[in-house]
PDB file of C-alpha atoms in Angstrom:
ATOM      1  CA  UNK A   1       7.450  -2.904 -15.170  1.00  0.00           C
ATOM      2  CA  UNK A   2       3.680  -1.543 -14.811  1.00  0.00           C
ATOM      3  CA  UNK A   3       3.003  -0.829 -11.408  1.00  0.00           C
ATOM      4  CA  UNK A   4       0.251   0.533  -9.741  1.00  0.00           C
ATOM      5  CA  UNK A   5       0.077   2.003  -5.916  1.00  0.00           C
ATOM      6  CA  UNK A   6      -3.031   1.591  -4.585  1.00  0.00           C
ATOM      7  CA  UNK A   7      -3.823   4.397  -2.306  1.00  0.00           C
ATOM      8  CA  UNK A   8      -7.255   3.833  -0.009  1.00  0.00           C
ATOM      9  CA  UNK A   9      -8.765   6.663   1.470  1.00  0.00           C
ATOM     10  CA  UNK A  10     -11.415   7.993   3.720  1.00  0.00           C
ATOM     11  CA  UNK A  11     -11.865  11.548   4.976  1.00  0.00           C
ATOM     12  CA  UNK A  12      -8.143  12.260   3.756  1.00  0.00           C
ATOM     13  CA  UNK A  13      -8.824  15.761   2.503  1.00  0.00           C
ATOM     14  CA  UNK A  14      -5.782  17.173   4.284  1.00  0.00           C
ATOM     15  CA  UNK A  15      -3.324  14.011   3.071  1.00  0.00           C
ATOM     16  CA  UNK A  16      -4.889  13.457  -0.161  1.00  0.00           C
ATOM     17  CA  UNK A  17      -3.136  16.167  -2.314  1.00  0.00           C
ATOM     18  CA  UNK A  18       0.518  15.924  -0.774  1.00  0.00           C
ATOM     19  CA  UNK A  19       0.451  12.349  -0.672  1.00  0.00           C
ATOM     20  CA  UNK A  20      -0.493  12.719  -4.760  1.00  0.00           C
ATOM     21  CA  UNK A  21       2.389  14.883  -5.259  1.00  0.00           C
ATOM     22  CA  UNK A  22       4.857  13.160  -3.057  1.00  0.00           C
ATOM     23  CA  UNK A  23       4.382   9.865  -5.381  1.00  0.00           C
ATOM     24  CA  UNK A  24       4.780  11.723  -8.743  1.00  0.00           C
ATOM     25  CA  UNK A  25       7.773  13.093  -7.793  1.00  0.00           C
ATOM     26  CA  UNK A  26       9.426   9.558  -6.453  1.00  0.00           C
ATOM     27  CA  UNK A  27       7.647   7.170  -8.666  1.00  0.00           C
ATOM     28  CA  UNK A  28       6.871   9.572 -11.704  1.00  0.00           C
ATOM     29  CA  UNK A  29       6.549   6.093 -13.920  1.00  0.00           C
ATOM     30  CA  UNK A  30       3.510   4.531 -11.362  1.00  0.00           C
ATOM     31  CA  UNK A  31       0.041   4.824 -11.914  1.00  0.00           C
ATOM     32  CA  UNK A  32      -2.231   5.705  -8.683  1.00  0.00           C
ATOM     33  CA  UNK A  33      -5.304   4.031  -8.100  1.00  0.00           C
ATOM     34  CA  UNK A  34      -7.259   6.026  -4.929  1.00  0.00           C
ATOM     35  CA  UNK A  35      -9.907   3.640  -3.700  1.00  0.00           C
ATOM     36  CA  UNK A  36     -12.073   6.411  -2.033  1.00  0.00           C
ATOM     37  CA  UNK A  37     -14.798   4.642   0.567  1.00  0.00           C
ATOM     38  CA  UNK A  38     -17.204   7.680  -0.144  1.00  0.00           C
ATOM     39  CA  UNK A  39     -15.422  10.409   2.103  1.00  0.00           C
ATOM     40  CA  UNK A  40     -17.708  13.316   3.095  1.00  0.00           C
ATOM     41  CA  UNK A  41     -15.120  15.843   3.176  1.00  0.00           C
ATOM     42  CA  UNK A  42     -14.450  15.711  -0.534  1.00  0.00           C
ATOM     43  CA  UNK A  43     -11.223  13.785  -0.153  1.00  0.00           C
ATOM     44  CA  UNK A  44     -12.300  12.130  -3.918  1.00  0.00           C
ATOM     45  CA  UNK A  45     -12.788  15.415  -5.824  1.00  0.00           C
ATOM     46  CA  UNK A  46      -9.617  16.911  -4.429  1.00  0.00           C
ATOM     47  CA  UNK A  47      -7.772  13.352  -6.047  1.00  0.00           C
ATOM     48  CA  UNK A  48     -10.027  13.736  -9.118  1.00  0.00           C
ATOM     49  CA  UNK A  49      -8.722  17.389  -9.530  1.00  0.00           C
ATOM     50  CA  UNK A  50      -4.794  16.606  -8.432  1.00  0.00           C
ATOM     51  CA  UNK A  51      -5.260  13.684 -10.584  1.00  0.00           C
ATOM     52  CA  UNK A  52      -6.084  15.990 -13.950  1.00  0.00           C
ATOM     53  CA  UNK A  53      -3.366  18.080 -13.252  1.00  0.00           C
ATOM     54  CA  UNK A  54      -0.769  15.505 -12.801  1.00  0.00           C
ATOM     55  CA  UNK A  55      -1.513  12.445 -14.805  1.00  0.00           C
ATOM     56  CA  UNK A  56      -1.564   8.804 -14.272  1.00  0.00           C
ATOM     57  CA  UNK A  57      -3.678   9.147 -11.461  1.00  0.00           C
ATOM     58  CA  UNK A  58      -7.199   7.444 -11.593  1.00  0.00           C
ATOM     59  CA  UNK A  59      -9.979   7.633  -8.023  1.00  0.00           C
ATOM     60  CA  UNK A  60     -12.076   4.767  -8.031  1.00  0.00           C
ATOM     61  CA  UNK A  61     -14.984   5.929  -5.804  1.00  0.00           C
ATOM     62  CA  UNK A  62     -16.920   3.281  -3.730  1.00  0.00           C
ATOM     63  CA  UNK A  63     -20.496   4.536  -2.305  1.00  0.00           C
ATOM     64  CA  UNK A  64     -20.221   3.335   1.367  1.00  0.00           C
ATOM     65  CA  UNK A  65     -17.469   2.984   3.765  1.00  0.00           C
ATOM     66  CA  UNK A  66     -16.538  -0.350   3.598  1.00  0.00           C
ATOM     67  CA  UNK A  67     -13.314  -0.572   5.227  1.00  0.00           C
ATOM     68  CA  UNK A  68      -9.674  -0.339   4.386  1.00  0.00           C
ATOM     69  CA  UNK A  69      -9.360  -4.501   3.545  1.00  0.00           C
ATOM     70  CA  UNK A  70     -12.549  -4.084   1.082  1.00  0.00           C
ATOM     71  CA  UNK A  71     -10.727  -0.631  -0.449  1.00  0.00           C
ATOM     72  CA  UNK A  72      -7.550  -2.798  -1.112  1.00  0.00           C
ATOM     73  CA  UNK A  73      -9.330  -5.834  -2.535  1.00  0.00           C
ATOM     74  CA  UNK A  74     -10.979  -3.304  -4.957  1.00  0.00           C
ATOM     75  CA  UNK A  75      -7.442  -1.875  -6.135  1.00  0.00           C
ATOM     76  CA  UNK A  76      -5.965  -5.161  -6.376  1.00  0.00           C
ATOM     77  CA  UNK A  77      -8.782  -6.492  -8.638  1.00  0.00           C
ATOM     78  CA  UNK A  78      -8.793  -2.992 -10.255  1.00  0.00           C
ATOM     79  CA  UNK A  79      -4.939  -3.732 -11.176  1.00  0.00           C
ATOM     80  CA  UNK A  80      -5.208  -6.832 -12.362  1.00  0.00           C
ATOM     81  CA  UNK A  81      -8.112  -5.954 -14.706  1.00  0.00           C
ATOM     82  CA  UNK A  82      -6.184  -3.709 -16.462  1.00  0.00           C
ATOM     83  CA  UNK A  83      -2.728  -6.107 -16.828  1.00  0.00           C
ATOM     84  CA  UNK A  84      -0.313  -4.164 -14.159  1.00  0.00           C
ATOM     85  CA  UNK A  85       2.508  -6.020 -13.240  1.00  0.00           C
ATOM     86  CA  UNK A  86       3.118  -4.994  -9.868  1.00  0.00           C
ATOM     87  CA  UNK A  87       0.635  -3.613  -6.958  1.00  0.00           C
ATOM     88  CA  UNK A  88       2.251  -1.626  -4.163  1.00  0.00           C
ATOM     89  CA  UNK A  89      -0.192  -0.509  -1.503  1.00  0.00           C
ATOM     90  CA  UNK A  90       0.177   2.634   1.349  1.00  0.00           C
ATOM     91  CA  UNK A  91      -1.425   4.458   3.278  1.00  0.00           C
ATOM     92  CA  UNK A  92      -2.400   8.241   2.644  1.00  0.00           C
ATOM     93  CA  UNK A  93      -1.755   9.175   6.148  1.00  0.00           C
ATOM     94  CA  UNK A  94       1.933   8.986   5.424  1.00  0.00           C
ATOM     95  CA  UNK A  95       2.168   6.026   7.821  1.00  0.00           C
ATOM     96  CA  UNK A  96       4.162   4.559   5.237  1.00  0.00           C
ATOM     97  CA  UNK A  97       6.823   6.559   3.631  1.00  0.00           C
ATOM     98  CA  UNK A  98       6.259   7.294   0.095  1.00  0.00           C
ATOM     99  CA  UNK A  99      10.081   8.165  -0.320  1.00  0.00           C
ATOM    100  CA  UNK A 100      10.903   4.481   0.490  1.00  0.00           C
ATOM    101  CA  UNK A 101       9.001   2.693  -2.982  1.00  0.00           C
ATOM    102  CA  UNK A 102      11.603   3.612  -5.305  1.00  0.00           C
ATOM    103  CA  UNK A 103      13.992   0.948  -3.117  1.00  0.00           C
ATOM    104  CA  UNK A 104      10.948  -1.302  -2.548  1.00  0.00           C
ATOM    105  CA  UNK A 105      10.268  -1.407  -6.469  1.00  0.00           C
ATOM    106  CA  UNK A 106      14.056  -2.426  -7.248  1.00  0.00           C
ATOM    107  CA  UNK A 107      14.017  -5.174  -4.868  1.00  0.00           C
ATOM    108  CA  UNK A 108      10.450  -6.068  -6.482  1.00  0.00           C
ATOM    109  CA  UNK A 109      12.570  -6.729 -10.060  1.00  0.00           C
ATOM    110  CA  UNK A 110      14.681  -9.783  -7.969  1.00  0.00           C
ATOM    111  CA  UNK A 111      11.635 -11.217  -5.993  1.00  0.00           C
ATOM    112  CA  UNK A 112       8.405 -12.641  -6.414  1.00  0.00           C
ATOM    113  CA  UNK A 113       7.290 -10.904  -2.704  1.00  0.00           C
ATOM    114  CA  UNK A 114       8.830  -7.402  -1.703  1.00  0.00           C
ATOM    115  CA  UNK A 115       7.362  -6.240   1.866  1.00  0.00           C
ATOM    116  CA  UNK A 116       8.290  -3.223   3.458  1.00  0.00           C
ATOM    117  CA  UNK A 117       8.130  -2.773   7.426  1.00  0.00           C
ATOM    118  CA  UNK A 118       8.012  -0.113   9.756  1.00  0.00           C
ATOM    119  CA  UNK A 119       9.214  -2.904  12.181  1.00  0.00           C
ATOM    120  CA  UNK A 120      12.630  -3.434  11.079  1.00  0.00           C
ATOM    121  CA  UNK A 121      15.746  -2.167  12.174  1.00  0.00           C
ATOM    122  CA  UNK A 122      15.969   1.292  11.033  1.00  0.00           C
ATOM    123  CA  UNK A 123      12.441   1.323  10.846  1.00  0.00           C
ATOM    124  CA  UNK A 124      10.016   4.544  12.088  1.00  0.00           C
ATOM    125  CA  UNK A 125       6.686   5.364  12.812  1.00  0.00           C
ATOM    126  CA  UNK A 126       5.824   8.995  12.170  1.00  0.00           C
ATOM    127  CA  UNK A 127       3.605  10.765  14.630  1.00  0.00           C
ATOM    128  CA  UNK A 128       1.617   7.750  15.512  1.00  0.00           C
ATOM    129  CA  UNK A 129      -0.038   7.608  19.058  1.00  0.00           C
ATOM    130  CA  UNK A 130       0.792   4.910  21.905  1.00  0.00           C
ATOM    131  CA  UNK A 131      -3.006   3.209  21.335  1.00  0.00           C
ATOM    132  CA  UNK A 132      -2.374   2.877  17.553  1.00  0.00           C
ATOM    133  CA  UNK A 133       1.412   1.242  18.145  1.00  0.00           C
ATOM    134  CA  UNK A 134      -0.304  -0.772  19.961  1.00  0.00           C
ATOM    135  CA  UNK A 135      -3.000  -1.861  18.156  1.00  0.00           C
ATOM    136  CA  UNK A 136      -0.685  -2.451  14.742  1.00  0.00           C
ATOM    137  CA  UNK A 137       1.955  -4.745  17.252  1.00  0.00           C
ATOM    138  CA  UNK A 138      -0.974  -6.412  18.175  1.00  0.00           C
ATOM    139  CA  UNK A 139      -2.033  -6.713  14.538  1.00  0.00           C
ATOM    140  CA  UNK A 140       1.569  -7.999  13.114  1.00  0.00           C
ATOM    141  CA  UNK A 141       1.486 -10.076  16.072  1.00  0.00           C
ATOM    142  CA  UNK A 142      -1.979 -11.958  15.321  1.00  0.00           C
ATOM    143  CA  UNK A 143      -0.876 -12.242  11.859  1.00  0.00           C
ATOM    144  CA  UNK A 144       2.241 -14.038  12.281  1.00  0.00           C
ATOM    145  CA  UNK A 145       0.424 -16.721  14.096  1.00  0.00           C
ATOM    146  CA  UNK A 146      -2.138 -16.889  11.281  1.00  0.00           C
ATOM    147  CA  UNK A 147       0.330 -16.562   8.651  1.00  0.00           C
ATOM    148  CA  UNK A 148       2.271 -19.244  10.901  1.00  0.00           C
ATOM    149  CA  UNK A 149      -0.191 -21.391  10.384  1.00  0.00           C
ATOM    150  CA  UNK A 150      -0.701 -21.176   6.751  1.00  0.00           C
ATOM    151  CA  UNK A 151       2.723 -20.822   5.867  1.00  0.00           C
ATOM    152  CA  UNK A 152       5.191 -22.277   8.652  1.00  0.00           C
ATOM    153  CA  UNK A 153       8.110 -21.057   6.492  1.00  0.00           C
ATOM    154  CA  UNK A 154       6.833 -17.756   5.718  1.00  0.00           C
ATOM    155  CA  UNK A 155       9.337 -14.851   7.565  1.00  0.00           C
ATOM    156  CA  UNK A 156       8.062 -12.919  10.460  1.00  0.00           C
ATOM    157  CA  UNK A 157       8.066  -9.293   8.577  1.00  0.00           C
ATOM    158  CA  UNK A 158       4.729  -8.614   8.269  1.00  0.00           C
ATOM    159  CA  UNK A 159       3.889  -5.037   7.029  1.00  0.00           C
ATOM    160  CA  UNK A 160       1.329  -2.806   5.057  1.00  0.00           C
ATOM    161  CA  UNK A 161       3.683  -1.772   1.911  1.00  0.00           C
ATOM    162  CA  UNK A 162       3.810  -4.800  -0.281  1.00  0.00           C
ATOM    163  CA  UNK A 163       4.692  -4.884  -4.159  1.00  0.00           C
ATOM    164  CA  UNK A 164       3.922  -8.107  -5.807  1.00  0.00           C
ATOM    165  CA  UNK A 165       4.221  -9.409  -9.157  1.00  0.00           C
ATOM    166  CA  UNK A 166       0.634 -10.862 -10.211  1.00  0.00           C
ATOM    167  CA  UNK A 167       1.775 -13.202 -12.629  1.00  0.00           C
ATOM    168  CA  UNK A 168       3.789 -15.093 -10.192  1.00  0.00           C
ATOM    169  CA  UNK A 169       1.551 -15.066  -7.193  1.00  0.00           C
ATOM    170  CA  UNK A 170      -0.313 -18.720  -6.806  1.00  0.00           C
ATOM    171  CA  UNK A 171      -3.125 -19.758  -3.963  1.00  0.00           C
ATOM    172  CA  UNK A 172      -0.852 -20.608  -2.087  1.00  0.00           C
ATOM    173  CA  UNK A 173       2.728 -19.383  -3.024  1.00  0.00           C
ATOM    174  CA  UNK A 174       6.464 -19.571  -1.986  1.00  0.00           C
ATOM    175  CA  UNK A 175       7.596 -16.386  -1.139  1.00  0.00           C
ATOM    176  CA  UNK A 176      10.858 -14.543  -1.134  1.00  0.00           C
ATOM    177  CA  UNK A 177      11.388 -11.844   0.153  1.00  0.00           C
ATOM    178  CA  UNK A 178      13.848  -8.595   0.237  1.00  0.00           C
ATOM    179  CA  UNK A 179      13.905  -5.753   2.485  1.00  0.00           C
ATOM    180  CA  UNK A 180      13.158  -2.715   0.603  1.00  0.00           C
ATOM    181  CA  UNK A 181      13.653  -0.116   3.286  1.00  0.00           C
ATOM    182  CA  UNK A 182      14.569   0.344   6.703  1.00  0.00           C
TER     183      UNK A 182
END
């Protein structure tokens, strides 16, 4: 299975580097992708460098901020350029636990959908601020009721960390889905 974790980043000079390390040592076998929006602090050289030294790491840099839905549209297409299999996305702000993919990419080899949540039992949310809880319920909360719409049968865990198998992804497709983590 050829998978690829997409890894957007702006001004992540500090996260960058441990985040690189943290996913070759659980996912050794997964290529990195880090969509860089054009970070002034040099976030892109430091992945460049980490990159070199640990292989299987590519930055794609972008030359304006254009925001993280743009940085993960350019990761996905990047991916399925180049014929990977499966596209897991996270954060670089260790939002979303890098430990927790090795479990998300063995429920990805039984379904066509694998999402991760921070919202299920079990689930955390590392040193995150009351405003930004609130703003991601409010997110997950918006998005049910567009998803709702779209897909009436569609389960309510919605979530950032998502693995999914191109080949088997349609316009508009039936999902199953397995929790990968709690």
């Amino acid at each position: 299975m050829r998978t690829l974790v997409v890894l957007p980043t702006y001004n992540e000079i500090l996260n960058v580097e441990p985040m690189l390390r943290t996913l070759r040592e659980v996912v050794p076998e997964c290529w990195v992708l880090v969509v860089d929006d054009h970070s002034p602090d040099g976030t892109a050289t430091t992945a460049r460098a980490v990159g070199e030294e640990l292989g299987q790491i590519q930055v794609l840099e972008r030359n304006a901020k254009s925001g993280l839905g743009g940085a993960y549209r350019a990761g996905f297409a990047w991916g399925l350029e180049r014929g990977y299999e499966h596209v897991v996305e996270i954060d670089c702000d260790f939002s979303h636990d890098p430990r927790a993919l090795p479990a998300l990419l063995v429920q990805a080899m039984k379904y066509e959908v694998v999402i991760g949540s921070r919202y299920v039992k079990g689930g955390h949310i590392p040193r995150w601020t009351w405003s930004r809880r609130l703003l991601s319920r409010g997110g997950n909360q918006y998005a049910s009721l567009v998803l709702d719409w779209a897909w009436p049968t569609l389960p309510r865990a919605i979530a950032s960390t998502h693995g999914a198998p191109w080949k088997k992804c349609t316009s508009r497709p039936s999902l199953r889905m397995g929790t990968a983590f709690k």
